Coordinates of C-alpha atoms in Angstrom, one line a residue:
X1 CA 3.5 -18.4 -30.6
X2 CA 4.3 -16.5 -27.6
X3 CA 5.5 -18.7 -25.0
X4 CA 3.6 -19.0 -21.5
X5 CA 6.0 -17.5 -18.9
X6 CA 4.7 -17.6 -15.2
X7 CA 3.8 -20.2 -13.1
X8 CA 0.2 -19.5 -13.1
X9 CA -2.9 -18.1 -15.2
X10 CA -6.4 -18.4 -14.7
X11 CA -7.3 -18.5 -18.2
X12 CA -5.0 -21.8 -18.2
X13 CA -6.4 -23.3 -15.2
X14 CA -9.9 -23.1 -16.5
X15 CA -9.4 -24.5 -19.8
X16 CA -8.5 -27.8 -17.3
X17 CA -11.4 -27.3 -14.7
X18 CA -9.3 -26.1 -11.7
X19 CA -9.6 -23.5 -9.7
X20 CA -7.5 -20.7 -8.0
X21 CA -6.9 -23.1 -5.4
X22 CA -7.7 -26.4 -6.4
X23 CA -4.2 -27.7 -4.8
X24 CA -5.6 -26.6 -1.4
X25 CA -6.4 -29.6 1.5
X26 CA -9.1 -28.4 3.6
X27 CA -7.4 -30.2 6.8
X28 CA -5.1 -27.4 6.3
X29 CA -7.6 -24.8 5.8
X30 CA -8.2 -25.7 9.5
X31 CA -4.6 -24.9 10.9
X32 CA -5.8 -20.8 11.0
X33 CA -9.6 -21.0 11.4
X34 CA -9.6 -23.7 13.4
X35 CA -12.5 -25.9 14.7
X36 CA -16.1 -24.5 15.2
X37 CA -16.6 -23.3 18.8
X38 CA -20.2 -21.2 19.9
X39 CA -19.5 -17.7 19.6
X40 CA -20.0 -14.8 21.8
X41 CA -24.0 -14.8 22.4
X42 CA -25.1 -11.2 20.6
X43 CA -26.2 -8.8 23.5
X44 CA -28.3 -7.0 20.8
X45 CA -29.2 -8.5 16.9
X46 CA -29.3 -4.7 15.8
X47 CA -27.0 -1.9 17.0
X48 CA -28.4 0.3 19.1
X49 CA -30.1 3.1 17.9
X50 CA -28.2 5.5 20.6
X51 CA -24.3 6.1 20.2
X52 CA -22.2 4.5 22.5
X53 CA -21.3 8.1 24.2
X54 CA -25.2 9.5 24.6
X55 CA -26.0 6.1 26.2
X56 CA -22.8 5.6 28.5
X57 CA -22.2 2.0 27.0
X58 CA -18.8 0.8 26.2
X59 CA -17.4 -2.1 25.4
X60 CA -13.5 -3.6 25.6
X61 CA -12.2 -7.2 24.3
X62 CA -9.1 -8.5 26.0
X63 CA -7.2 -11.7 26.4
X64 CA -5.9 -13.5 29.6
X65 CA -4.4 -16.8 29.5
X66 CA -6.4 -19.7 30.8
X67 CA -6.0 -20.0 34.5
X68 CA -7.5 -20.6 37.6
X69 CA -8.6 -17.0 39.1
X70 CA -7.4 -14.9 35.9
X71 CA -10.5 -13.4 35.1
X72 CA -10.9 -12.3 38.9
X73 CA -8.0 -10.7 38.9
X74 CA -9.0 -8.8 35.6
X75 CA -12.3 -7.4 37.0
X76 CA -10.6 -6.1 40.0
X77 CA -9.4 -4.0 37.4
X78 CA -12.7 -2.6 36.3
X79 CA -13.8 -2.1 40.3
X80 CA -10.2 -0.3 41.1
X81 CA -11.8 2.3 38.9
X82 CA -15.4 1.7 39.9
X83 CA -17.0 1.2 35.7
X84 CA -20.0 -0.9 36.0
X85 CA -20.1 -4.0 34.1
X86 CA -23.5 -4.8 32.0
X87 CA -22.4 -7.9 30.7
X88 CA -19.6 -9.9 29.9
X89 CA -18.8 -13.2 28.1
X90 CA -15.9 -15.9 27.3
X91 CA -14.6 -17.5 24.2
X92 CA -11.6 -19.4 23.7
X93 CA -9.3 -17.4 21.5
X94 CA -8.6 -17.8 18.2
X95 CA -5.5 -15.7 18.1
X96 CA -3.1 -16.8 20.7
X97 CA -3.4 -20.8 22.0
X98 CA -4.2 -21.0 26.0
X99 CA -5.4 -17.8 26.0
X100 CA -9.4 -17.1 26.6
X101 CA -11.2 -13.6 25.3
X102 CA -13.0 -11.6 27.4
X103 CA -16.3 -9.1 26.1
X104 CA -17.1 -6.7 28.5
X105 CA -20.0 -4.4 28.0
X106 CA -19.5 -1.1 30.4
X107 CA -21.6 1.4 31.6
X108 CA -19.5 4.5 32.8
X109 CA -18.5 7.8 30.9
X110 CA -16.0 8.3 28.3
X111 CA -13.2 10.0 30.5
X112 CA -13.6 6.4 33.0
X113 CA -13.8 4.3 29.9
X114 CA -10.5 5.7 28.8
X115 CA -8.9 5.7 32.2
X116 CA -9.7 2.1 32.4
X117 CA -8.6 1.4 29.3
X118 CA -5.1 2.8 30.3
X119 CA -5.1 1.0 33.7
X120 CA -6.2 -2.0 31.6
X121 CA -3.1 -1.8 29.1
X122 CA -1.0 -2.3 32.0
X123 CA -2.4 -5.8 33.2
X124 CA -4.1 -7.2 29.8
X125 CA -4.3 -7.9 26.3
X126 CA -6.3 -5.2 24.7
X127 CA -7.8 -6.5 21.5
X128 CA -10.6 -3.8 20.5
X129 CA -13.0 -1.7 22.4
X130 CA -16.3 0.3 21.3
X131 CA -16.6 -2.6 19.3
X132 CA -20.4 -3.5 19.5
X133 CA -21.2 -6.8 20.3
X134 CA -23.6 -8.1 16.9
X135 CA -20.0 -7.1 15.4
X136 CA -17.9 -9.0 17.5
X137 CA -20.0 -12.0 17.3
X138 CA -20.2 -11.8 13.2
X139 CA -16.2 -12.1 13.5
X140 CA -16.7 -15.1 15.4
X141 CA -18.3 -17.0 13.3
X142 CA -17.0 -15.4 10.0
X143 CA -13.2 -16.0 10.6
X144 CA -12.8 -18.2 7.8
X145 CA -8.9 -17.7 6.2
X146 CA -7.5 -19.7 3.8
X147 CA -4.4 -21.8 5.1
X148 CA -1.1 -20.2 4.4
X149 CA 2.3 -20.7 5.8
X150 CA 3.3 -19.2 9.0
X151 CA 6.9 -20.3 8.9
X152 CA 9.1 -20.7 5.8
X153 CA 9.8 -24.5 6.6
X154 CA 5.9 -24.7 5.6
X155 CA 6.7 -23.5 2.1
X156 CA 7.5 -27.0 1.9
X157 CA 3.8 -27.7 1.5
X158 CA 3.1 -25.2 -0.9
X159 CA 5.8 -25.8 -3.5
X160 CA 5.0 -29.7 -3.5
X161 CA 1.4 -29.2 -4.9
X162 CA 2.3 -28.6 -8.6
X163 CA -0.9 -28.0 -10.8
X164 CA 0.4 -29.1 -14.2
X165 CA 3.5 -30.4 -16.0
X166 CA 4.9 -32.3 -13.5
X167 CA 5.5 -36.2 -14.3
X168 CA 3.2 -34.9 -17.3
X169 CA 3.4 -33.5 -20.3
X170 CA -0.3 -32.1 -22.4
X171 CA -0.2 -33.3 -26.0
X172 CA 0.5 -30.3 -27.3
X173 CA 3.9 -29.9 -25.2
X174 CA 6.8 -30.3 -28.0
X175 CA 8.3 -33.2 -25.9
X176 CA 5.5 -35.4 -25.5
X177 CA 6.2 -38.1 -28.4
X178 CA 9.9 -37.3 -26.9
X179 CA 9.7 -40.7 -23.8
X180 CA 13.9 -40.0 -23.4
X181 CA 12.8 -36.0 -22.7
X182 CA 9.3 -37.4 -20.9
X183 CA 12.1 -39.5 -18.9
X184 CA 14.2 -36.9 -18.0
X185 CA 11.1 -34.5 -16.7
X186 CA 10.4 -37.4 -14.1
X187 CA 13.9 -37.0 -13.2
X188 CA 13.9 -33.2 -12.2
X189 CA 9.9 -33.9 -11.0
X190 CA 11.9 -35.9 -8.4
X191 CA 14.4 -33.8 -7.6
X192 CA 12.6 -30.4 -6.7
X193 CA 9.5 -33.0 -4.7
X194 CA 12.6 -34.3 -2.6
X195 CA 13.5 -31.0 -1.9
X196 CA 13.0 -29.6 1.9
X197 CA 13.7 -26.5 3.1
X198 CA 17.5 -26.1 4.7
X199 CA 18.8 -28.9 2.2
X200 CA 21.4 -27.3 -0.5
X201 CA 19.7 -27.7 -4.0
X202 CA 21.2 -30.9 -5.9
X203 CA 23.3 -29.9 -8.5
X204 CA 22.2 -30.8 -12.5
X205 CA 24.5 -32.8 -15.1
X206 CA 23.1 -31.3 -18.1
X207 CA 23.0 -33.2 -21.1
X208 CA 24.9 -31.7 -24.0
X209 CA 21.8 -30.8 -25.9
X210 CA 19.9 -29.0 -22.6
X211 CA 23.4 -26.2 -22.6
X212 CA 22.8 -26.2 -26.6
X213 CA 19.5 -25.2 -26.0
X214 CA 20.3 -22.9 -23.3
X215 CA 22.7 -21.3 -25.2
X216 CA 20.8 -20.3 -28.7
X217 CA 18.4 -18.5 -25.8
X218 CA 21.1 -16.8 -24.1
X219 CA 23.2 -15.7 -27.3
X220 CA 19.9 -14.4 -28.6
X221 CA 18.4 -12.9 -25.9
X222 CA 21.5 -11.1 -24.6
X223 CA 21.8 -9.2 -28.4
X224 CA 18.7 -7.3 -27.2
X225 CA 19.1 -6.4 -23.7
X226 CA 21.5 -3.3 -24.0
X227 CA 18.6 -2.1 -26.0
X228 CA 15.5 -3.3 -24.5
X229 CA 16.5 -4.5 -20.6
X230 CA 16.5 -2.0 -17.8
X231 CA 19.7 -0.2 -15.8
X232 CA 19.1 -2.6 -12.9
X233 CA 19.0 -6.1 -15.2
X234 CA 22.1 -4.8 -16.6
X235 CA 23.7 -4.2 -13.8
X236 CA 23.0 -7.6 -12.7
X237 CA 23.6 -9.4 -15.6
X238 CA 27.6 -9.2 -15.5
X239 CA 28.0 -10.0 -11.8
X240 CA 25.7 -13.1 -12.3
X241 CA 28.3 -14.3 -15.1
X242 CA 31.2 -13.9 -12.6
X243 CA 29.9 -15.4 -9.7
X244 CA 27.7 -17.9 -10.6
X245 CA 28.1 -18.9 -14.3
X246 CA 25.9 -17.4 -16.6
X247 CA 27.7 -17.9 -20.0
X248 CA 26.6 -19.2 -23.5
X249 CA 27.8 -22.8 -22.4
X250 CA 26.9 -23.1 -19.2
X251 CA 23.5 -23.6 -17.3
X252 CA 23.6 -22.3 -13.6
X253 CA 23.3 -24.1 -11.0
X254 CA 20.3 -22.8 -8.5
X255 CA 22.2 -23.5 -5.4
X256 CA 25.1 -21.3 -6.6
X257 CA 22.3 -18.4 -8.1
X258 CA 20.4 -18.9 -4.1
X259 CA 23.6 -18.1 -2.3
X260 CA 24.3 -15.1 -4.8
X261 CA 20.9 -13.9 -4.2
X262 CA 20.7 -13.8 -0.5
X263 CA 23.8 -11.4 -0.5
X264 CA 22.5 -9.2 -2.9
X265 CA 18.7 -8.8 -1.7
X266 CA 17.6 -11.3 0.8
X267 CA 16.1 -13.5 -1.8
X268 CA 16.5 -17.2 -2.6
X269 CA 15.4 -20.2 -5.0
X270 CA 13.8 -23.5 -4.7
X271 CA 13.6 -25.9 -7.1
X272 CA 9.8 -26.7 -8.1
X273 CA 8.5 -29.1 -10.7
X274 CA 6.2 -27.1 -12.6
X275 CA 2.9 -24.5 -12.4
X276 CA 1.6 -23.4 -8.8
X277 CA -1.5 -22.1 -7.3
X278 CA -0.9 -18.3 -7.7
X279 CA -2.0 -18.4 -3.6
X280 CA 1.4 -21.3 -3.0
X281 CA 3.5 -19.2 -5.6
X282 CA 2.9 -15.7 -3.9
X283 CA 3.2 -17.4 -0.6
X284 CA 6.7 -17.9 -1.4
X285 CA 7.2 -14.2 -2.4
X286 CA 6.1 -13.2 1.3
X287 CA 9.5 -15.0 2.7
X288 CA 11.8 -13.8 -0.5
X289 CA 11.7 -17.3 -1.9
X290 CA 11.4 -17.8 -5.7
X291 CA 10.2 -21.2 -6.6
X292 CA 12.5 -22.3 -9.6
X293 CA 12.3 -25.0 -12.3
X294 CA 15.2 -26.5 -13.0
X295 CA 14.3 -28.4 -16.5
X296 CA 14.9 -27.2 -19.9
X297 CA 12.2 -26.8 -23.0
X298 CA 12.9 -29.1 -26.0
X299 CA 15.5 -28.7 -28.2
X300 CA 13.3 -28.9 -31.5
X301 CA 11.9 -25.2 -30.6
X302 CA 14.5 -23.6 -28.5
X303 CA 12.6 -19.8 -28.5
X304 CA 9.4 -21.7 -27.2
X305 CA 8.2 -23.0 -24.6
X306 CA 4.7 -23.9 -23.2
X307 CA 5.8 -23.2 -19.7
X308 CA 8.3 -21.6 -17.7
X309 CA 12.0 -23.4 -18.1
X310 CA 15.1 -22.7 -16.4
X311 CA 15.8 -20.5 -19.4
X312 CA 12.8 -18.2 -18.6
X313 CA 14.1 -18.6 -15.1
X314 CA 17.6 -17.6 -14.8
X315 CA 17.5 -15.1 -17.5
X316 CA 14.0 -13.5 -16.8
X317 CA 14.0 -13.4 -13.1
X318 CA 16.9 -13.7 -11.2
X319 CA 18.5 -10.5 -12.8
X320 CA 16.4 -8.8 -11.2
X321 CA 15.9 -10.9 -7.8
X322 CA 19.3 -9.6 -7.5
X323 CA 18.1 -5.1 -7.2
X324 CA 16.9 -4.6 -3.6
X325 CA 14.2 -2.4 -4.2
X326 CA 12.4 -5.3 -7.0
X327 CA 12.9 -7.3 -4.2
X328 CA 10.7 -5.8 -1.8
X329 CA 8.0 -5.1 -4.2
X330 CA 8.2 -8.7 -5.1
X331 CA 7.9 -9.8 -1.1
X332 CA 4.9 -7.3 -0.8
X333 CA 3.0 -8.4 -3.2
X334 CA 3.6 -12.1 -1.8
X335 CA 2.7 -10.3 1.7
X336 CA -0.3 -9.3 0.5
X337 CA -1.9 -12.6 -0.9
X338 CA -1.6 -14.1 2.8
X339 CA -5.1 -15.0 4.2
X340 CA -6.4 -13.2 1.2
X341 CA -9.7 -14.7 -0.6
X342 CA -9.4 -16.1 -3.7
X343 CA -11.0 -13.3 -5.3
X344 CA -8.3 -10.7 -4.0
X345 CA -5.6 -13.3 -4.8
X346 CA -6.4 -13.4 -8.1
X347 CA -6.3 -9.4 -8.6
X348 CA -2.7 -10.2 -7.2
X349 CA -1.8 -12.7 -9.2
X350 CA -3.1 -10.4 -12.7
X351 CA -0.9 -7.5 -11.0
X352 CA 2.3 -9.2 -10.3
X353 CA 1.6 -10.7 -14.3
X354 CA 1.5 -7.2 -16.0
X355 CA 4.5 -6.5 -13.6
X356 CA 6.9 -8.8 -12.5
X357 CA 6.3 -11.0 -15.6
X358 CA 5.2 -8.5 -18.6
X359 CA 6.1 -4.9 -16.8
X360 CA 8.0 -2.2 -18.6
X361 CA 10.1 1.4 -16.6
X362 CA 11.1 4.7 -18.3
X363 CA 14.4 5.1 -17.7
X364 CA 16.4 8.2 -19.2
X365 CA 13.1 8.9 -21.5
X366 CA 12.9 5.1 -23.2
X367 CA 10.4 2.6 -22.1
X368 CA 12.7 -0.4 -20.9
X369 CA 11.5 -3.8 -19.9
X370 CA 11.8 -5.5 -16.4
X371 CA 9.2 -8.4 -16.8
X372 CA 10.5 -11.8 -16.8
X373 CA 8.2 -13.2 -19.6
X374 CA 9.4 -10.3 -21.9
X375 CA 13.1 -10.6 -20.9
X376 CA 13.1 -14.3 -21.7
X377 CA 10.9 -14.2 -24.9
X378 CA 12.8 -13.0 -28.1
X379 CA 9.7 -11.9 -30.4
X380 CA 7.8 -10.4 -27.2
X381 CA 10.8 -8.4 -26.0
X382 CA 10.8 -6.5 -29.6
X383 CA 7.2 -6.4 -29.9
X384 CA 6.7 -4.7 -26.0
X385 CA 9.0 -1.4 -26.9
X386 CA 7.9 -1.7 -30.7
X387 CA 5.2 1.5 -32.0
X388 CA 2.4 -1.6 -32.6
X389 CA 2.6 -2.5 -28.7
X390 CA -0.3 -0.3 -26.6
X391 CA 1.2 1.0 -23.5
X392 CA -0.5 2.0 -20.2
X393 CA 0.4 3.6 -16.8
X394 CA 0.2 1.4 -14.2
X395 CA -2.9 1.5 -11.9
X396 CA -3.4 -1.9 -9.8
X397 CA -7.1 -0.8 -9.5
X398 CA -7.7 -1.0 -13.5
X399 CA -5.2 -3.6 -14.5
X400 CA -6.2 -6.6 -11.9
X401 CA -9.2 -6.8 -14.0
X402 CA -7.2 -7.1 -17.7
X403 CA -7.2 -10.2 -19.5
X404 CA -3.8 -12.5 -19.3
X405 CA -3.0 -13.7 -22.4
X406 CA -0.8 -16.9 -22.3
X407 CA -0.1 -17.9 -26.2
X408 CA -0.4 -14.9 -27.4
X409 CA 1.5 -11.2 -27.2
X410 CA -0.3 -9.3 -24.3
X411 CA -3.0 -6.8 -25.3
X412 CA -1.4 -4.3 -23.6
X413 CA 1.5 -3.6 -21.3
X414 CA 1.5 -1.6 -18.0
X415 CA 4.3 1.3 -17.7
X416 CA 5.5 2.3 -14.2
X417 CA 8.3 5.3 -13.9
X418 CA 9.8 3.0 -11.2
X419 CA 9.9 0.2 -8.9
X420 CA 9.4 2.5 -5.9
X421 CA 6.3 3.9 -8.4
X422 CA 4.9 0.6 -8.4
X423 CA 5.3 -0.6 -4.9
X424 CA 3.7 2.1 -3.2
X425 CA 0.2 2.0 -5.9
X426 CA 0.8 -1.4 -4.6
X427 CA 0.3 -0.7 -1.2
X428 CA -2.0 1.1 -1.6
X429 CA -4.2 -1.4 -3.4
X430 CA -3.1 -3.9 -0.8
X431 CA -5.3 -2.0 2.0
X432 CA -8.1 -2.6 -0.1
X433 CA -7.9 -6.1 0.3
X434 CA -10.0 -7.5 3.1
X435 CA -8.6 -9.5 6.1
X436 CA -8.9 -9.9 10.3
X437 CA -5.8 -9.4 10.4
X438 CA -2.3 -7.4 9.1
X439 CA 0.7 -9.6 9.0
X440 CA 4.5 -8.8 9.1
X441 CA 7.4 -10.3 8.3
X442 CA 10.1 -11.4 10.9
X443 CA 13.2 -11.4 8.8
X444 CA 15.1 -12.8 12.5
X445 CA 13.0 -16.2 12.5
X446 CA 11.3 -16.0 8.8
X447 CA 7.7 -16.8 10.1
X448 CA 4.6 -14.2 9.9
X449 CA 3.1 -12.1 12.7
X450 CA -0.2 -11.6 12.8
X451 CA -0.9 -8.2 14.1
X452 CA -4.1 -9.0 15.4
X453 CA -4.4 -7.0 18.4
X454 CA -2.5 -4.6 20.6
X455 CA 0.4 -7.3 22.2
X456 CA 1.1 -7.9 18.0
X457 CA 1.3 -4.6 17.3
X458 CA 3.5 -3.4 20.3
X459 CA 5.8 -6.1 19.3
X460 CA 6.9 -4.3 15.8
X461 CA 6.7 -0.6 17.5
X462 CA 9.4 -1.6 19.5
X463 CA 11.6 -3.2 16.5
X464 CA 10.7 0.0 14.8
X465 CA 12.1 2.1 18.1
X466 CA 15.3 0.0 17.8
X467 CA 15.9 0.8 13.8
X468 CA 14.6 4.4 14.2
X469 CA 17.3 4.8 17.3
X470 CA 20.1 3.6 15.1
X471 CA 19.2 6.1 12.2
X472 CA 19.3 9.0 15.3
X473 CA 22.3 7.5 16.6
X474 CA 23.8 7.7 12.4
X475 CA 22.5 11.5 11.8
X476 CA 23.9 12.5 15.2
X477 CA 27.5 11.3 14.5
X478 CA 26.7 13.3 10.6
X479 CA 26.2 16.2 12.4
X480 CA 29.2 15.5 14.5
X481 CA 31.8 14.3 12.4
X482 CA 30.5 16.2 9.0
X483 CA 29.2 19.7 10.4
X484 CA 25.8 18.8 9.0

């Protein structure tokens, strides 16, 4: 039986009555949409029948921060360029704390409207404009996102709500008449929910029959990757021997493989204690953290395992943690799941399965694999590049709604002709997903911007000015140095 090699499924979920996000508190639902508060009063229920342009009515949302004679100050603004004001309404804002929102409904042409809104830009917060006000006050009250982590400190939280096979073990698990194996799961369930982020991972004696086990799946496994694995796992492979132990009798450590993996792609590890929400498990994507079990499966049935070991770990994802560009696409994908619903997350979750877990590449005219659950699964690894395995292109549209099959070899497998292939249908399946919001990563302080209006927004332009004005300054000395 094919063993189940990712740290979520649906399919597995609901054969035990949980749900996408059944780990989730709803105290900490509450840290993003924060308590109830009246929303903007609607000027009209219905849009008006007029555009904005035939009837000279405009409208502009901006921010101030809460203080005494603020507002004043901001409707000089609007008298300095003598627009008309129809109406105009306060809410506190939900974006930025201390700060209140301002709807102002404008009567004036479209050449004042946008001189206003450039002599606005100058004072103010610009958050939308022409934005008609039933619209605006449907986002009020509809602003209900799901809790995620705005910091990586926070993925604290996520890792530490572990779904299954934590202290426990199901009946069908090939350990659980095992109480000295069933002991030593407790052991390394105590170990990765003592963990905080910052600390160095504790390092593991392994018993003498975990590196036996270990090592019938590593001899095994690395017979078929010159054959099977992709240029970019085996260009990994070697270096992860030298530098951080990967050898038939030996079981890397995961604070050696972390520091390895932050030189080579930004990437790290964290030790968890078993299956995650696929909403906590992406989340850790988004800040290039890959949360890692550190336990090995039982020694009776070294080429199974029920759920994902240290063996399906180090040898089906880190290899390839380690390429730069399978980095990124990882961290987008994790990007994307952010404040998603659960519907959207769980197209995710199918698409990172039938790629970063069961995904196959053409290299130099062969189909290779790159999936972790393939690289780290003996019979699967054959079966995926054999004639009897169907074989599809790729399309995040088609396969987010194919079936994952977790005891079983996968219906079909999804084909990309690279990484770079895959991350850009990626992002282009990401627009479709629907948020308030767009968020970026801040590689300087590893938290999340939410680019919800134009202060957000400005803020990455100009780190984009700064990057872009280093690659001038690099093609100007070309020119100069090389006669380019």
């Amino acid at each position: 039986m094919q063993p189940a090699m990712m740290m979520f499924s649906s399919k597995y979920w609901a054969r035990r009555g949980l749900s996408l996000d059944s780990a989730m508190f709803d105290h900490q639902r509450q840290r993003h949409t924060g308590s109830r508060r009246p929303s903007f009063c609607p000027i009209n229920e219905k849009p008006d029948t007029e555009s904005d342009e035939e009837s000279g009515r405009t409208a502009v949302v901006f921010s101030l921060k809460n203080e005494v004679g603020c507002l004043v100050k901001a409707l000089r603004l609007f008298q300095e360029k003598r627009v008309n004001l129809n109406h105009i309404e306060s809410r506190m804002s939900k974006r930025v704390t201390n700060e209140v929102e301002i709807f102002a409904d404008c009567s004036c042409s479209k050449k004042e409207f946008n001189e206003l809104l450039q002599h606005l830009k100058d004072h103010v917060n610009i958050i939308s404009f022409n934005t008609p006000a039933h619209v605006w006050s449907a986002e009020a009250d509809g602003d209900d996102v799901p809790w995620f982590p705005m910091k990586i400190s926070e993925l604290d939280q996520c890792s530490h709500r572990v779904l299954m096979y934590g202290s426990e073990l199901d009946a069908d698990h090939p350990g659980f008449k095992d109480n000295v194996y069933r002991q030593r799961r407790k052991y390394f369930v105590e170990v990765a929910m003592n963990y905080k982020f910052g600390q160095p991972i504790p390092r593991i004696e392994y018993t003498p029959e975990e590196i036996r086990t270990w090592g019938v799946v590593f001899k095994e496994l690395t017979k078929l990757y010159p054959t099977h694995a992709c240029r970019e796992y085996l260009k990994n492979l070697p270096l992860l021997s030298k530098h951080c132990g990967y050898k038939e009798d030996n079981i890397p450590q995961l604070e050696d493989v972390s520091l390895f993996l932050r030189e080579r792609s930004g990437f790290t590890v964290r030790p968890v204690a078993g299956y995650l929400s696929p909403r906590d498990f992406l989340a850790g994507l988004a800040y290039r953290v890959f949360n890692c079990t550190q336990y090995v499966r039982h020694s009776t049935d070294p080429l199974y395992t029920p759920e994902p070991d240290t063996c399906h770990e180090l040898l089906g994802h880190v290899p390839l943690l380690a390429d730069p560009k399978f980095a990124q696409f990882s961290q987008e994908i994790g990007l994307a799941s952010l404040g998603a619903s659960d519907e959207d997350v769980q197209k995710l979750a199918t698409c990172y399965f039938f790629t970063i877990e069961f995904g196959l590449c053409k290299q130099d005219g062969q189909l290779r694999a790159y999936g972790a659950g393939l690289l780290s699964s003996i019979g699967e690894l054959r079966h995926a590049l054999s004639d009897q395995a169907c074989v599809k292109m790729f399309d995040p549209k088609t396969t987010c709604n194919q079936e994952c099959l977790i005891t079983t070899f996968q219906d079909v497998y999804f084909v990309s002709e690279s990484f770079e292939e895959a991350k850009e249908k990626m992002r282009e399946f990401a627009k479709t997903i629907k948020r308030p919001f767009s968020v970026y990563y801040n590689p300087y302080t590893q938290s999340i911007d939410l680019l919800k209006d134009t202060r957000g927004i400005e803020n990455v332009v100009q780190d984009l000015r700064s990057d872009l004005t280093t690659v001038c300054d690099a093609l100007g000395k070309m020119n100069t140095y090389m006669g380019i």
